[in-house]
mmCIF file of C-alpha atoms and ligand atoms in Angstrom:
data_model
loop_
_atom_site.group_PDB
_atom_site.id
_atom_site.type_symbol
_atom_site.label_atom_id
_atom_site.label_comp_id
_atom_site.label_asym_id
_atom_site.label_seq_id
_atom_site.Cartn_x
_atom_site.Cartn_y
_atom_site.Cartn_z
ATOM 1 C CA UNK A 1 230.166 -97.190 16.014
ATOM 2 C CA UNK A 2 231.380 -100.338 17.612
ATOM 3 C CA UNK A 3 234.743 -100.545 18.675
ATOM 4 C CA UNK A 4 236.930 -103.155 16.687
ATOM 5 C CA UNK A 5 237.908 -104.874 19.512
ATOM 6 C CA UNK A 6 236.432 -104.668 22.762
ATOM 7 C CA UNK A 7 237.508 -106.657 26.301
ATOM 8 C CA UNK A 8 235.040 -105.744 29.204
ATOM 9 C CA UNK A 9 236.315 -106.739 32.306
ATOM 10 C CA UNK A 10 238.178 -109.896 31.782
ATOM 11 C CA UNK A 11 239.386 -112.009 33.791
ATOM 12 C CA UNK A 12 241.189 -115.185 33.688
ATOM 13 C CA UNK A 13 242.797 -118.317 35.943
ATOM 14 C CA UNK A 14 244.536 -120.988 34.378
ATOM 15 C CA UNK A 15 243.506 -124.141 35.894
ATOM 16 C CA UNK A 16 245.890 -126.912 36.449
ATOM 17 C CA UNK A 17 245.865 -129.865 38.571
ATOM 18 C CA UNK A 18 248.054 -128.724 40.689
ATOM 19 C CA UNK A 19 247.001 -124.794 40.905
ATOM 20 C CA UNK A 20 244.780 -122.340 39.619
ATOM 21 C CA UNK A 21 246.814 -119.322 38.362
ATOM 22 C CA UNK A 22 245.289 -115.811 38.059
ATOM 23 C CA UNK A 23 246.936 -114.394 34.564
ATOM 24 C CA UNK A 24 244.588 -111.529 34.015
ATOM 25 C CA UNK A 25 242.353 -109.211 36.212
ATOM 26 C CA UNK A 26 239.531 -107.036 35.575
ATOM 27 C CA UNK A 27 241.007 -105.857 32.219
ATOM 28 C CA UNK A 28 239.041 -103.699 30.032
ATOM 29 C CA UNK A 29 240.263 -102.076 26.690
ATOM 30 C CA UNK A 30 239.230 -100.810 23.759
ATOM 31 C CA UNK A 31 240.870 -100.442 20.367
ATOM 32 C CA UNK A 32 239.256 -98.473 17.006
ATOM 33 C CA UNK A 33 239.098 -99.642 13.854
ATOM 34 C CA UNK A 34 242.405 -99.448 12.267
ATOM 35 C CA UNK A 35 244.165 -98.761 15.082
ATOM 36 C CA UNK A 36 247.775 -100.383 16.118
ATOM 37 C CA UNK A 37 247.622 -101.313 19.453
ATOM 38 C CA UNK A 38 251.448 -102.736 21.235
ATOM 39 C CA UNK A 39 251.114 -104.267 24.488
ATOM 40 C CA UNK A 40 254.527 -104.672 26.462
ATOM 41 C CA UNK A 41 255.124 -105.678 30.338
ATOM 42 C CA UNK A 42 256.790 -108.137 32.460
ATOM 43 C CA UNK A 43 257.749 -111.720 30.991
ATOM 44 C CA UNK A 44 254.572 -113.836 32.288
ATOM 45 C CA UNK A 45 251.946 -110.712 32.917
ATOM 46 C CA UNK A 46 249.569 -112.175 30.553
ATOM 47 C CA UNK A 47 250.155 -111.050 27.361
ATOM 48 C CA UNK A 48 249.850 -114.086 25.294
ATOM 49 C CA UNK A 49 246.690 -114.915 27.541
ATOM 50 C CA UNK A 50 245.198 -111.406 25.809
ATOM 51 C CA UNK A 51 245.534 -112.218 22.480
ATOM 52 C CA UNK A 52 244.934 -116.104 22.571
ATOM 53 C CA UNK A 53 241.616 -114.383 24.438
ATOM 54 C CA UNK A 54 240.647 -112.240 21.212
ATOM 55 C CA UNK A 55 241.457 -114.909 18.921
ATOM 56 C CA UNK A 56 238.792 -116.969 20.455
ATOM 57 C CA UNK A 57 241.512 -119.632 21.589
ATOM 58 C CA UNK A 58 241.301 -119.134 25.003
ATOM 59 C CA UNK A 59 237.902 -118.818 26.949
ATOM 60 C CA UNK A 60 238.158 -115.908 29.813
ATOM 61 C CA UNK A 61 237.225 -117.185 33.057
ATOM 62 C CA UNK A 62 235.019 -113.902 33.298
ATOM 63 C CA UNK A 63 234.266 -110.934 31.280
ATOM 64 C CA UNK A 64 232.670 -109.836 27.680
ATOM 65 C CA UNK A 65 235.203 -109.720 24.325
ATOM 66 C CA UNK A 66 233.607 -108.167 21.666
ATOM 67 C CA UNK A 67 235.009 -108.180 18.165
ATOM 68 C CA UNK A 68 232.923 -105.482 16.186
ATOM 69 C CA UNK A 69 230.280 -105.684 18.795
ATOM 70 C CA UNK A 70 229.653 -109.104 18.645
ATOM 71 C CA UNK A 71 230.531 -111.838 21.777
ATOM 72 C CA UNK A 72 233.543 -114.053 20.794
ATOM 73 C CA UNK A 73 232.745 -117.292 20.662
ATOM 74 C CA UNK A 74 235.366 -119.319 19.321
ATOM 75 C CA UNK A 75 238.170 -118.838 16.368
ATOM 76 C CA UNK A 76 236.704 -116.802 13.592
ATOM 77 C CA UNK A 77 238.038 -115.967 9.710
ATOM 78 C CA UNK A 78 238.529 -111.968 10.928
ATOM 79 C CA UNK A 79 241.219 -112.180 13.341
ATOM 80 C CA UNK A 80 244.928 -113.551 12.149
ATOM 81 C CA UNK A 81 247.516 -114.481 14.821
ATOM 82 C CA UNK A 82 251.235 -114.557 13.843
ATOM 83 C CA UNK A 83 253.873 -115.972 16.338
ATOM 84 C CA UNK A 84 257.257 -115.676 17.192
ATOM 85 C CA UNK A 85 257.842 -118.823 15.434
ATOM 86 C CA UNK A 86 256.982 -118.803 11.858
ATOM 87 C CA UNK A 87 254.962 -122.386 11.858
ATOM 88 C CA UNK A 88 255.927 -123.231 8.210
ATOM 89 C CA UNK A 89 256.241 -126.637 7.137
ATOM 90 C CA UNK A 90 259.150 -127.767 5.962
ATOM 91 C CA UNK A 91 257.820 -130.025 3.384
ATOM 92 C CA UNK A 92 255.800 -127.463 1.619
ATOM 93 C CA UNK A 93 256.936 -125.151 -0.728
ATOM 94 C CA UNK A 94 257.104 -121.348 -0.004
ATOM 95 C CA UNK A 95 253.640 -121.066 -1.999
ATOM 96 C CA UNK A 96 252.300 -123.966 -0.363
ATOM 97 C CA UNK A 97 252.903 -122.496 2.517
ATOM 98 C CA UNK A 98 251.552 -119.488 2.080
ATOM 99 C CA UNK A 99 248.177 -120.832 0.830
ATOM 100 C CA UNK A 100 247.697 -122.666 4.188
ATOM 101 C CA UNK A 101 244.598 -120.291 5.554
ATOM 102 C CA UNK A 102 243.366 -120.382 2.371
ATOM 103 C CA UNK A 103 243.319 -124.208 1.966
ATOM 104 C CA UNK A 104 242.491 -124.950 5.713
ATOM 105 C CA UNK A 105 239.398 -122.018 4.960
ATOM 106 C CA UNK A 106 238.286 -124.051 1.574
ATOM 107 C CA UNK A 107 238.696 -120.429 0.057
ATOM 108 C CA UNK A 108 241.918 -121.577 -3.144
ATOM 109 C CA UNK A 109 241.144 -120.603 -5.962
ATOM 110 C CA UNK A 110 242.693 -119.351 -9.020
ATOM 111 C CA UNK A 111 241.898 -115.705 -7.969
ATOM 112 C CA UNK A 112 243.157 -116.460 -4.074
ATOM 113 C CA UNK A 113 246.260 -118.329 -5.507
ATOM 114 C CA UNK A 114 246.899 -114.969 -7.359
ATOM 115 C CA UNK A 115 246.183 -112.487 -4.815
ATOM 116 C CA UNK A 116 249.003 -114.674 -2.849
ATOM 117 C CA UNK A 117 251.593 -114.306 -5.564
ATOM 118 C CA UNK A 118 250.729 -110.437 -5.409
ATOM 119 C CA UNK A 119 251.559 -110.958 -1.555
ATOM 120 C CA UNK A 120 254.976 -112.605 -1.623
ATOM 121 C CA UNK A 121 255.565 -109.838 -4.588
ATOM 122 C CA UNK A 122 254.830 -107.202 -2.155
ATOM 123 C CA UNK A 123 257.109 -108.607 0.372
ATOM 124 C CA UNK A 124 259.663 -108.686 -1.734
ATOM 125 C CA UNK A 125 259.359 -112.675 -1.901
ATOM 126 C CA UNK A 126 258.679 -112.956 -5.730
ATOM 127 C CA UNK A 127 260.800 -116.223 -7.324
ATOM 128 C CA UNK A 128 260.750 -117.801 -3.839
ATOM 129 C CA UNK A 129 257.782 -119.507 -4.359
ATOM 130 C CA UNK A 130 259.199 -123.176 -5.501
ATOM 131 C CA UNK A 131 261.408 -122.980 -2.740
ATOM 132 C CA UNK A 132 261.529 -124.798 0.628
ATOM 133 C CA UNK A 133 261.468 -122.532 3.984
ATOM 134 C CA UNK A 134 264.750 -123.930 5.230
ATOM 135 C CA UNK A 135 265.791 -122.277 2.107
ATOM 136 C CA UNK A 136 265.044 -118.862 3.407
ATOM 137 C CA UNK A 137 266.743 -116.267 5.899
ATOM 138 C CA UNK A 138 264.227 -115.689 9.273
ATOM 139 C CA UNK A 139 263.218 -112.648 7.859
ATOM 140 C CA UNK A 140 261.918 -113.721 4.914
ATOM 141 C CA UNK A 141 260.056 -117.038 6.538
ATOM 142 C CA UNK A 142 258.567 -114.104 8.761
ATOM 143 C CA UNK A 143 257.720 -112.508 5.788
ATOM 144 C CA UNK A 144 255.973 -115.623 4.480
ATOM 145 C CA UNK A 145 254.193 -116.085 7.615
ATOM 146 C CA UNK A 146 252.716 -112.997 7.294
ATOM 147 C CA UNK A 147 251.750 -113.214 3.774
ATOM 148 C CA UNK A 148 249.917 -116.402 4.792
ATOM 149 C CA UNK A 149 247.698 -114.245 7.540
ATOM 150 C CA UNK A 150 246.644 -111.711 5.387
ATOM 151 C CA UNK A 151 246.116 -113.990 2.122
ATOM 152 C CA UNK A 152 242.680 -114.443 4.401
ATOM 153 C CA UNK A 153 242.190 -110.951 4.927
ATOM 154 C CA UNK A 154 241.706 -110.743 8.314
ATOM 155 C CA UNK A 155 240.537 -107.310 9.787
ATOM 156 C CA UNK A 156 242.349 -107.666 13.056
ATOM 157 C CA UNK A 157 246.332 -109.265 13.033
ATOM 158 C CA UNK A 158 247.337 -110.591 16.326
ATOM 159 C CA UNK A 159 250.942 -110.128 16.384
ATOM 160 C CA UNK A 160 253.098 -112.208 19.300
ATOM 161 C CA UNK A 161 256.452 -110.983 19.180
ATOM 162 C CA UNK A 162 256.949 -111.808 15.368
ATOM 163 C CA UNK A 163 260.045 -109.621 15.361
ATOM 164 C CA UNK A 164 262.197 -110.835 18.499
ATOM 165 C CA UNK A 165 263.930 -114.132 17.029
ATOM 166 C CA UNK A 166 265.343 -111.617 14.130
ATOM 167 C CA UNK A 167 268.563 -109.970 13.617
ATOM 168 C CA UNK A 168 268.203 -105.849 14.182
ATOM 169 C CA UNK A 169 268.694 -104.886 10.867
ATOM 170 C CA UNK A 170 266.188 -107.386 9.830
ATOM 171 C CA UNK A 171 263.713 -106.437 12.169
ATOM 172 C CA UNK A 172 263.759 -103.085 11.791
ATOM 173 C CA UNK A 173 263.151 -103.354 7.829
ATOM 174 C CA UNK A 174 260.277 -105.660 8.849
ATOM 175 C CA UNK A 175 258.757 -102.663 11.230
ATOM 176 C CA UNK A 176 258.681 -100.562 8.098
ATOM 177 C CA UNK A 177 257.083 -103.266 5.921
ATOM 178 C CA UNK A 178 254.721 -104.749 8.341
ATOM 179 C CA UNK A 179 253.362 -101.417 9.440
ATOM 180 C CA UNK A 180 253.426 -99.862 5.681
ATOM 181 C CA UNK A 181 251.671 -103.192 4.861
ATOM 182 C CA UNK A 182 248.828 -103.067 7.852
ATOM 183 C CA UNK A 183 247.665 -99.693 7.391
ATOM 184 C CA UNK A 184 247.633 -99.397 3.619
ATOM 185 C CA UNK A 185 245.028 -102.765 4.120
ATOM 186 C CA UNK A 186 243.154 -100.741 7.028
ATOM 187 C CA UNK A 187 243.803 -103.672 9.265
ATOM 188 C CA UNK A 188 243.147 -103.211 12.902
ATOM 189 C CA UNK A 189 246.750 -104.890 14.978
ATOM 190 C CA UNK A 190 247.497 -105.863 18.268
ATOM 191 C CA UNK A 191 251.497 -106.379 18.637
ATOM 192 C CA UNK A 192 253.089 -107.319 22.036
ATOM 193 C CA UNK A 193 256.910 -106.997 21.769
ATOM 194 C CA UNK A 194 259.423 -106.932 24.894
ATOM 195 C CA UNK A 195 261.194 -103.800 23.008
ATOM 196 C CA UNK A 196 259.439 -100.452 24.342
ATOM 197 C CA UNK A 197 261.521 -98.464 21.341
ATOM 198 C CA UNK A 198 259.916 -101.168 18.761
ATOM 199 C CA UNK A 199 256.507 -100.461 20.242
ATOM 200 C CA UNK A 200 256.392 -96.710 20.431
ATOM 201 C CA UNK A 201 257.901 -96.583 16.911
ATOM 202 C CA UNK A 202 254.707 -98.649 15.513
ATOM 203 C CA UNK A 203 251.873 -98.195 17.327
ATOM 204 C CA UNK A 204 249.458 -95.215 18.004
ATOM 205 C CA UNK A 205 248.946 -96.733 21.481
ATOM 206 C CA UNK A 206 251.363 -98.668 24.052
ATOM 207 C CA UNK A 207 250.056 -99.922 26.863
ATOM 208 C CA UNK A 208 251.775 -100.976 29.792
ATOM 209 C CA UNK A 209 250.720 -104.062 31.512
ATOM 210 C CA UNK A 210 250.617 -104.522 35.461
ATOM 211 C CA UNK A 211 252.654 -107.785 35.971
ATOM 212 C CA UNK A 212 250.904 -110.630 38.603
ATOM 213 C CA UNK A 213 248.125 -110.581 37.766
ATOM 214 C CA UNK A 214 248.097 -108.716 34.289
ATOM 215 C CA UNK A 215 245.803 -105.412 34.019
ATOM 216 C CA UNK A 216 246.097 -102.407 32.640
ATOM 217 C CA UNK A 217 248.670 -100.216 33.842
ATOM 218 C CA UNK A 218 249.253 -97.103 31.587
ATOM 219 C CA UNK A 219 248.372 -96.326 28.887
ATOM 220 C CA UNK A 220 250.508 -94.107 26.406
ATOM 221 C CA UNK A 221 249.265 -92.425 22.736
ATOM 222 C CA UNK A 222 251.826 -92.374 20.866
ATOM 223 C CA UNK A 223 251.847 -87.977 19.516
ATOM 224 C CA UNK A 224 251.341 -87.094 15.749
ATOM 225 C CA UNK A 225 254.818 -86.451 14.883
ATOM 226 C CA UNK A 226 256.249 -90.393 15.880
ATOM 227 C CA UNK A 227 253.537 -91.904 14.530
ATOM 228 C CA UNK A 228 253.119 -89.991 11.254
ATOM 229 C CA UNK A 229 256.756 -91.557 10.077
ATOM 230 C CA UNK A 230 257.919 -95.159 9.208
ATOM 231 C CA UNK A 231 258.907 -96.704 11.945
ATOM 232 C CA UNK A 232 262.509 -96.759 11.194
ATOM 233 C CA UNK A 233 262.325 -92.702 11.061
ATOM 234 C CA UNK A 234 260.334 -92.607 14.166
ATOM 235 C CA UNK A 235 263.078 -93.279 16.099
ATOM 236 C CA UNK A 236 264.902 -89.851 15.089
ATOM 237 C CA UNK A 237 262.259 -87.746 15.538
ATOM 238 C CA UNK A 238 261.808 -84.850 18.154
ATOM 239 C CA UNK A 239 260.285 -86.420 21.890
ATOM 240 C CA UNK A 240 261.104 -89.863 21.253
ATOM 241 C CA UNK A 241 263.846 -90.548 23.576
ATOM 242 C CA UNK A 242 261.728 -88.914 26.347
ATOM 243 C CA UNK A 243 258.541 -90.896 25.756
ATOM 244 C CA UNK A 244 260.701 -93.606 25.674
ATOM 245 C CA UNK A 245 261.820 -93.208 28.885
ATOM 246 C CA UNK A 246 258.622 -91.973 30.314
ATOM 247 C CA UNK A 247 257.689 -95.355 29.076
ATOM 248 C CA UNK A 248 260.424 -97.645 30.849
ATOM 249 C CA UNK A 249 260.063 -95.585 34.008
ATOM 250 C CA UNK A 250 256.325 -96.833 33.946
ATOM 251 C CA UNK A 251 257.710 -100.676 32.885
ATOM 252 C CA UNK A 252 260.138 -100.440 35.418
ATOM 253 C CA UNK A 253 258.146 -99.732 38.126
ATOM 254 C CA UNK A 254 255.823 -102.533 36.963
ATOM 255 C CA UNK A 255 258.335 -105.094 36.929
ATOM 256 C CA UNK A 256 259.276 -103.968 40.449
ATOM 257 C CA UNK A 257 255.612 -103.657 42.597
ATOM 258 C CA UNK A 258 254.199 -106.218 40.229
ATOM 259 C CA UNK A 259 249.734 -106.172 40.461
ATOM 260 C CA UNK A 260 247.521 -104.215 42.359
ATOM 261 C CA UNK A 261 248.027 -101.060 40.833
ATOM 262 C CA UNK A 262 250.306 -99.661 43.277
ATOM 263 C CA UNK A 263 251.591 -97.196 41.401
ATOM 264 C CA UNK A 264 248.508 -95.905 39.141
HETATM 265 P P1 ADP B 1 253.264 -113.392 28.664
HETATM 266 O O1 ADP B 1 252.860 -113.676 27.264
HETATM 267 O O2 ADP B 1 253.022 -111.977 29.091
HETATM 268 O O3 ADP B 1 254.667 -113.803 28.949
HETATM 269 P P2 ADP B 1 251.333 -115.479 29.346
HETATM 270 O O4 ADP B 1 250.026 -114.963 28.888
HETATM 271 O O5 ADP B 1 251.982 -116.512 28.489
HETATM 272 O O6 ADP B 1 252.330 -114.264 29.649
HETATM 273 O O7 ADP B 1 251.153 -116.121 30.789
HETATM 274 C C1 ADP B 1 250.543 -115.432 31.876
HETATM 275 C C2 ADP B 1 250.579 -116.318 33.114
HETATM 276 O O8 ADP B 1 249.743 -117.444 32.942
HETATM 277 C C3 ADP B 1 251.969 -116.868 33.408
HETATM 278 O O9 ADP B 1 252.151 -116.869 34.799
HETATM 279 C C4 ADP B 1 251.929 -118.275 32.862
HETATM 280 O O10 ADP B 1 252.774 -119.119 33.595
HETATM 281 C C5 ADP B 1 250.472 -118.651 33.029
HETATM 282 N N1 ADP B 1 250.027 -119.543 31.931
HETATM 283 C C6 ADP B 1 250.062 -119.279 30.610
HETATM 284 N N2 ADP B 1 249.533 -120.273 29.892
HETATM 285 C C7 ADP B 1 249.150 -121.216 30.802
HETATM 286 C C8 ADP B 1 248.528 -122.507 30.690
HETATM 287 N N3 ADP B 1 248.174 -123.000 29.510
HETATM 288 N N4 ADP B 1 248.299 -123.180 31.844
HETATM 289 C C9 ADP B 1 248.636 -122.667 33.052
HETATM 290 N N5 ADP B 1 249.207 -121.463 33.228
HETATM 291 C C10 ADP B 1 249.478 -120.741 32.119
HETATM 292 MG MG1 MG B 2 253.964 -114.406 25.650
#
């Protein structure tokens, strides 16, 4: 079986007019089908490179990326990227919002415009749809944006830090639901998030990203017992506090050596 996601050796150097910047080295990963994959590291190590990579957005200077075994080539219907910044428009309406992918994908419908109402239902969204996104708290236009990348059902969700611009309470209810959400679908998810205790509460896997230029560093699987409970439980339970700091030792020292691996 092929591996959901797949980068084989990548490399990549931004090329400006006045320099040519090495962002990513030689990085290889794999991730299963359905798996939750966080990446964290040092601000500028090449994070958003990786994902704008597997979204088909950015073409590596080097290297193979396979999505279900097959070569990249380009932005495709399967893979959904939410940012930081929820992108809605301001003139649509909270359903118009919503139905973006849809529209963009010629894919409304009746059935499609339903499946969307289901969505914001399940978000807890339901009698927002008439209403304008500067209407809405930043949790719920995150939860909006996110009901507007999986109204295309995507397999794999890109996430780029969709949880830093929120309040703590907020986020941490949005953990729960985005998680709860992701693997009742199945979906495959790639998250990168500065917080370590965000990432080892979601994920089965964190990996830790060399800073300058970005590559893999260490790689952590996150035990039964974390994972097994919502995110907002996984915090209490038995061995978190010393993966977590197993896990900012690692950071730490790869915000201090930066690249080459000094460390591994
Ligand atoms: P992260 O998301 O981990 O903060 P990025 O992937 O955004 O890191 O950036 C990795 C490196 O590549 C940084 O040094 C950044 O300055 C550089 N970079 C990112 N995007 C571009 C671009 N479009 N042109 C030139 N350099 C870029
Ligand atoms: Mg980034």
């Amino acid at each position: 079986m092929y591996s959901t996601v797949e980068l084989r050796d990548v490399t990549h150097v931004y090329v400006t007019p006045r320099e040519a910047k090495l962002a990513i080295e030689e990085l290889s990963v794999s991730i299963a089908p359905g798996e939750f994959v966080s990446l964290v590291g040092p601000s500028g190590c090449g994070k958003t490179t990786i994902l704008s990579i597997i979204a088909g957005l950015v073409k590596p200077t080097r290297g193979n990326v396979l999505i279900n075994g097959e070569p990249v080539r380009g932005t495709s219907s399967s893979v959904g990227y939410m940012l930081q910044q929820d992108y809605l428009f301001p003139w649509r309406t909270i359903m118009d919002n919503a139905c973006m992918g849809l529209e963009l994908t010629g894919q409304l419908n009746d059935q499609t415009k339903q499946k969307v109402i289901q969505l914001l239902e399940g978000m807890g969204l339901q009698g927002t749809e008439n209403l304008y996104p500067y209407q809405l708290s930043g949790g719920m236009r995150q939860r909006v944006a996110l009901v507007r990348t999986l109204a295309t059902e995507p397999e794999i969700l890109l996430l780029d830090e969709p949880f830093s611009a929120l309040d703590y309470q907020t986020k941490l209810q949005l953990e729960d639901l985005i998680v709860e959400t992701l693997k009742l679908r199945e979906k495959t998810a790639i998250l990168v998030t500065h917080d370590l205790s965000e990432a080892i509460a979601v994920s089965d896997r964190v990996i830790v990203l060399n800073r300058h230029p970005g590559s893999i560093r260490r790689s952590f699987v996150i035990p039964e017992q974390i994972r097994s409970v919502q995110p907002f439980y996984a915090r209490e339970q038995e061995g978190f506090n010393d993966l977590f700091h197993e896990v900012w030792m690692e950071l730490e020292a790869s915000d201090r050596t930066g690249g080459g691996g000094a460390y591994v």
